[in-house]
CSV table of C-alpha atoms in Angstrom, one decimal:
chain,number,residue,atom,x,y,z
A,30,ASN,CA,-92.2,-87.9,-75.7
A,31,LEU,CA,-95.5,-86.2,-76.1
A,32,SER,CA,-99.1,-87.5,-76.0
A,33,LEU,CA,-102.5,-86.0,-76.3
A,34,SER,CA,-105.3,-87.7,-74.3
A,35,LYS,CA,-107.8,-89.3,-76.6
A,36,ASN,CA,-110.6,-88.7,-74.1
A,37,THR,CA,-110.1,-85.2,-72.8
A,38,ASN,CA,-107.6,-83.4,-75.0
A,39,GLU,CA,-105.2,-83.1,-72.1
A,40,LEU,CA,-101.6,-83.0,-72.9
A,41,PHE,CA,-98.9,-85.3,-71.3
A,42,THR,CA,-95.2,-84.9,-71.7
A,43,LEU,CA,-92.3,-87.2,-70.7
A,44,ASN,CA,-89.1,-85.5,-69.7
A,45,ASN,CA,-85.8,-87.2,-69.1
A,46,SER,CA,-83.2,-86.1,-66.6
A,47,LYS,CA,-80.2,-88.4,-66.3
A,48,ASN,CA,-81.6,-91.7,-65.1
A,49,ASP,CA,-85.0,-90.4,-64.0
A,50,TYR,CA,-87.9,-89.2,-66.0
A,51,ASN,CA,-91.1,-87.4,-65.3
A,52,VAL,CA,-94.6,-87.4,-66.6
A,53,LEU,CA,-96.3,-84.0,-66.6
A,54,LYS,CA,-99.9,-83.1,-67.4
A,55,PHE,CA,-101.4,-80.0,-68.9
A,56,SER,CA,-105.0,-79.0,-69.6
A,57,SER,CA,-106.3,-78.5,-73.1
A,58,LEU,CA,-105.6,-74.8,-72.6
A,59,GLY,CA,-102.0,-75.5,-71.7
A,60,VAL,CA,-102.4,-75.0,-67.9
A,61,PHE,CA,-100.1,-77.2,-65.7
A,62,ASP,CA,-102.2,-79.6,-63.6
A,63,SER,CA,-100.7,-79.5,-60.1
A,64,SER,CA,-103.3,-82.1,-58.9
A,65,PHE,CA,-101.7,-84.8,-61.0
A,66,GLY,CA,-99.2,-87.1,-59.4
A,67,ASN,CA,-97.1,-85.4,-56.8
A,68,SER,CA,-97.6,-81.6,-57.2
A,69,GLY,CA,-98.3,-82.1,-60.9
A,70,ILE,CA,-95.5,-84.6,-61.7
A,71,ILE,CA,-95.1,-88.4,-61.8
A,72,ASN,CA,-91.4,-89.1,-61.1
A,73,ILE,CA,-90.1,-92.5,-62.3
A,74,PRO,CA,-86.6,-92.8,-60.6
A,75,ASN,CA,-83.6,-94.8,-61.6
A,76,GLU,CA,-84.8,-95.6,-65.1
A,77,TYR,CA,-82.2,-96.3,-67.8
A,78,LEU,CA,-83.6,-96.2,-71.3
A,79,ASN,CA,-80.3,-96.2,-73.3
A,80,GLY,CA,-81.4,-93.2,-75.3
A,81,ASN,CA,-84.7,-94.8,-76.4
A,82,ASP,CA,-87.7,-92.6,-76.2
A,83,ALA,CA,-90.1,-93.6,-73.5
A,84,VAL,CA,-93.3,-95.1,-74.7
A,85,PHE,CA,-96.5,-93.6,-73.4
A,86,LYS,CA,-100.0,-94.9,-74.2
A,87,GLU,CA,-103.5,-94.3,-72.7
A,88,THR,CA,-105.9,-97.1,-72.1
A,89,SER,CA,-109.6,-97.0,-72.9
A,90,ASP,CA,-110.4,-96.3,-69.3
A,91,SER,CA,-107.9,-93.3,-69.1
A,92,LYS,CA,-105.1,-95.1,-67.3
A,93,LEU,CA,-101.5,-94.4,-68.4
A,94,LEU,CA,-99.0,-97.1,-69.6
A,95,VAL,CA,-95.4,-95.9,-69.5
A,96,SER,CA,-92.4,-97.9,-70.5
A,97,GLY,CA,-89.3,-98.3,-68.3
A,98,TYR,CA,-86.3,-100.5,-68.9
A,99,GLU,CA,-87.6,-104.0,-69.2
A,100,LYS,CA,-90.8,-103.0,-67.4
A,101,ILE,CA,-94.2,-101.3,-67.8
A,102,TYR,CA,-95.7,-98.9,-65.3
A,103,ARG,CA,-99.5,-98.3,-65.2
A,104,PHE,CA,-100.8,-95.1,-63.5
A,105,ASN,CA,-104.4,-94.1,-62.7
A,106,SER,CA,-105.7,-90.9,-64.2
A,107,ASN,CA,-104.7,-89.0,-61.0
A,108,GLY,CA,-101.1,-90.1,-61.3
A,109,THR,CA,-101.0,-92.9,-58.7
A,110,LEU,CA,-99.7,-96.3,-59.5
A,111,ASP,CA,-102.5,-98.7,-60.6
A,112,THR,CA,-102.0,-101.7,-58.3
A,113,THR,CA,-104.5,-103.8,-60.3
A,114,LEU,CA,-101.5,-104.4,-62.7
A,115,SER,CA,-99.4,-107.2,-61.2
A,116,GLY,CA,-100.4,-106.1,-57.7
A,117,SER,CA,-98.0,-103.2,-57.7
A,118,GLY,CA,-98.6,-101.2,-60.9
A,119,ILE,CA,-95.2,-102.3,-62.3
A,120,LEU,CA,-95.0,-105.1,-64.8
A,121,ASN,CA,-91.6,-106.8,-65.3
A,122,LEU,CA,-91.2,-108.4,-68.7
A,123,PRO,CA,-89.9,-112.1,-68.5
A,124,LEU,CA,-86.3,-112.6,-69.4
A,125,LEU,CA,-83.9,-115.5,-69.4
A,126,ALA,CA,-80.3,-115.2,-68.2
A,127,GLY,CA,-78.2,-113.0,-70.6
A,128,GLU,CA,-81.2,-111.5,-72.4
A,129,SER,CA,-82.2,-107.8,-72.5
A,130,ILE,CA,-85.2,-106.0,-73.8
A,131,PHE,CA,-86.0,-102.5,-75.0
A,132,ILE,CA,-89.6,-101.5,-75.3
A,133,ASP,CA,-90.4,-99.9,-78.6
A,134,ASP,CA,-94.2,-99.5,-78.7
A,135,ILE,CA,-97.4,-100.4,-76.9
A,136,ILE,CA,-100.8,-101.2,-78.4
A,137,CYS,CA,-103.8,-100.8,-76.1
A,138,LEU,CA,-107.0,-102.8,-76.8
A,139,PRO,CA,-110.6,-101.8,-75.9
A,140,ASN,CA,-110.8,-104.4,-73.1
A,141,ASN,CA,-107.6,-102.9,-71.6
A,142,SER,CA,-105.4,-105.8,-72.6
A,143,PHE,CA,-102.3,-104.7,-74.4
A,144,TYR,CA,-99.4,-105.7,-76.6
A,145,VAL,CA,-95.8,-104.7,-75.8
A,146,ILE,CA,-93.5,-104.6,-78.9
A,147,THR,CA,-89.8,-104.9,-78.1
A,148,ASP,CA,-86.4,-105.7,-79.4
A,149,LYS,CA,-85.0,-108.5,-77.4
A,150,GLY,CA,-81.2,-109.1,-77.2
A,151,ASP,CA,-79.8,-112.5,-76.8
A,152,ASN,CA,-76.4,-113.9,-75.7
A,153,ASN,CA,-75.0,-113.6,-79.3
A,154,ASN,CA,-75.6,-109.8,-79.3
A,155,TYR,CA,-78.4,-110.1,-81.8
A,156,SER,CA,-81.8,-108.3,-81.4
A,157,HIS,CA,-85.0,-109.5,-82.8
A,158,THR,CA,-88.6,-108.4,-82.7
A,159,THR,CA,-90.6,-109.9,-79.8
A,160,VAL,CA,-94.2,-109.2,-79.0
A,161,PHE,CA,-95.8,-109.8,-75.6
A,162,LYS,CA,-99.6,-109.8,-75.1
A,163,TYR,CA,-100.9,-109.1,-71.6
A,164,ASN,CA,-104.3,-109.3,-70.0
A,165,SER,CA,-105.4,-106.1,-68.2
A,166,ASN,CA,-104.2,-107.5,-64.8
A,167,GLY,CA,-100.6,-108.0,-66.1
A,168,THR,CA,-100.7,-111.8,-66.8
A,169,LEU,CA,-99.6,-113.1,-70.1
A,170,ASP,CA,-102.4,-114.0,-72.5
A,171,THR,CA,-101.5,-117.6,-73.2
A,172,SER,CA,-103.8,-117.8,-76.2
A,173,TYR,CA,-101.3,-115.6,-78.1
A,174,GLY,CA,-98.1,-116.9,-79.6
A,175,VAL,CA,-96.3,-119.3,-77.3
A,176,ASN,CA,-97.5,-118.7,-73.7
A,177,GLY,CA,-98.3,-115.1,-74.6
A,178,ILE,CA,-95.1,-114.3,-76.5
A,179,SER,CA,-94.4,-114.1,-80.3
A,180,GLU,CA,-90.8,-114.0,-81.3
A,181,ILE,CA,-89.7,-113.2,-84.8
A,182,PHE,CA,-86.2,-114.6,-85.3
A,183,SER,CA,-83.9,-113.3,-88.0
A,184,ILE,CA,-80.3,-113.9,-89.1
A,185,ASN,CA,-79.9,-110.1,-88.8
A,186,THR,CA,-80.3,-107.7,-86.0
A,187,GLU,CA,-83.8,-106.2,-86.2
A,188,ILE,CA,-85.1,-103.3,-84.1
A,189,PRO,CA,-88.8,-102.5,-84.3
A,190,HIS,CA,-89.9,-98.8,-83.9
A,191,LYS,CA,-93.6,-98.5,-84.3
A,192,ALA,CA,-96.6,-100.8,-84.5
A,193,LEU,CA,-100.3,-100.5,-85.3
A,194,ILE,CA,-103.3,-102.8,-85.2
A,195,LYS,CA,-105.6,-103.2,-88.1
A,196,ASN,CA,-109.4,-103.5,-88.0
A,197,ASP,CA,-109.1,-107.2,-88.6
A,198,GLY,CA,-106.9,-107.6,-85.5
A,199,LYS,CA,-103.6,-108.1,-87.3
A,200,ILE,CA,-100.6,-106.2,-86.2
A,201,ILE,CA,-98.1,-104.4,-88.5
A,202,ILE,CA,-94.6,-103.6,-87.1
A,203,LEU,CA,-92.1,-101.3,-88.8
A,204,GLY,CA,-88.5,-101.2,-87.9
A,205,ALA,CA,-84.8,-101.3,-89.0
A,206,SER,CA,-82.9,-104.4,-90.0
A,207,PHE,CA,-79.1,-104.3,-89.8
A,208,THR,CA,-77.3,-106.5,-92.4
A,209,ASN,CA,-73.5,-106.3,-92.4
A,210,THR,CA,-72.9,-102.6,-92.8
A,211,TRP,CA,-76.4,-101.5,-94.0
A,212,TYR,CA,-79.6,-100.6,-92.3
A,213,LYS,CA,-82.8,-101.5,-94.2
A,214,LEU,CA,-86.4,-100.9,-93.4
A,215,PHE,CA,-88.5,-103.9,-92.6
A,216,SER,CA,-92.2,-104.5,-91.8
A,217,ILE,CA,-93.8,-107.6,-90.3
A,218,ARG,CA,-97.5,-108.5,-90.2
A,219,LEU,CA,-98.8,-110.9,-87.5
A,220,ASN,CA,-102.1,-112.7,-87.2
A,221,GLN,CA,-104.3,-112.3,-84.1
A,222,ASP,CA,-102.7,-115.4,-82.6
A,223,GLY,CA,-99.2,-114.1,-83.0
A,224,THR,CA,-98.1,-116.2,-86.0
A,225,PRO,CA,-96.6,-114.5,-89.1
A,226,ASP,CA,-99.2,-113.7,-91.7
A,227,ASN,CA,-97.8,-115.7,-94.6
A,228,SER,CA,-99.9,-113.8,-97.1
A,229,TYR,CA,-97.7,-110.7,-96.4
A,230,GLY,CA,-94.3,-110.5,-98.1
A,231,VAL,CA,-92.2,-113.6,-97.4
A,232,ASN,CA,-93.3,-115.5,-94.3
A,233,GLY,CA,-95.0,-112.4,-93.0
A,234,LYS,CA,-92.0,-110.0,-93.6
A,235,ILE,CA,-91.0,-107.4,-96.1
A,236,ILE,CA,-87.4,-106.0,-96.2
A,237,TYR,CA,-87.1,-102.8,-98.2
């Protein structure tokens, strides 16, 4: 994955090597920044992403949110873990026995709270779109969805890929829906409180 800093035009890359991946930083002129992390590299060891691209987002105060498997890392601008997130800089997403989660996108808000868009697998081998909303300190925002979580169930396996937030605070999620032997494109629109926007498609969803 590749990301351009919205504040400084610095460039960040995420490079995978077996079960580890690294974050590297370059100046706007393409010069490797050896002062970042450990000799210019943030190493995140023992991360298994199952082929998914790592998700990388920058907060409004220039901190870095990076996805792991079923967890989020937050780093300060110098590459050290930001321990104001969950006391360690590492946020583990809540799961019940038998569930699994892959992180597909992150949306950062101006107050440094953030949404985590995932596909969540259940005991029946189905995946469905699940959105978590977190306060900046890593606690779930209980005013959103049900105790901070909005789950969009489907009779099909649905895997979100990208999400964006509109000016009115509603979220649009785009992904793939698997029905029998066919993949179809789907989009979902959610209200600010995490409920489906029923003015959009059928019960907040369009399948193309």
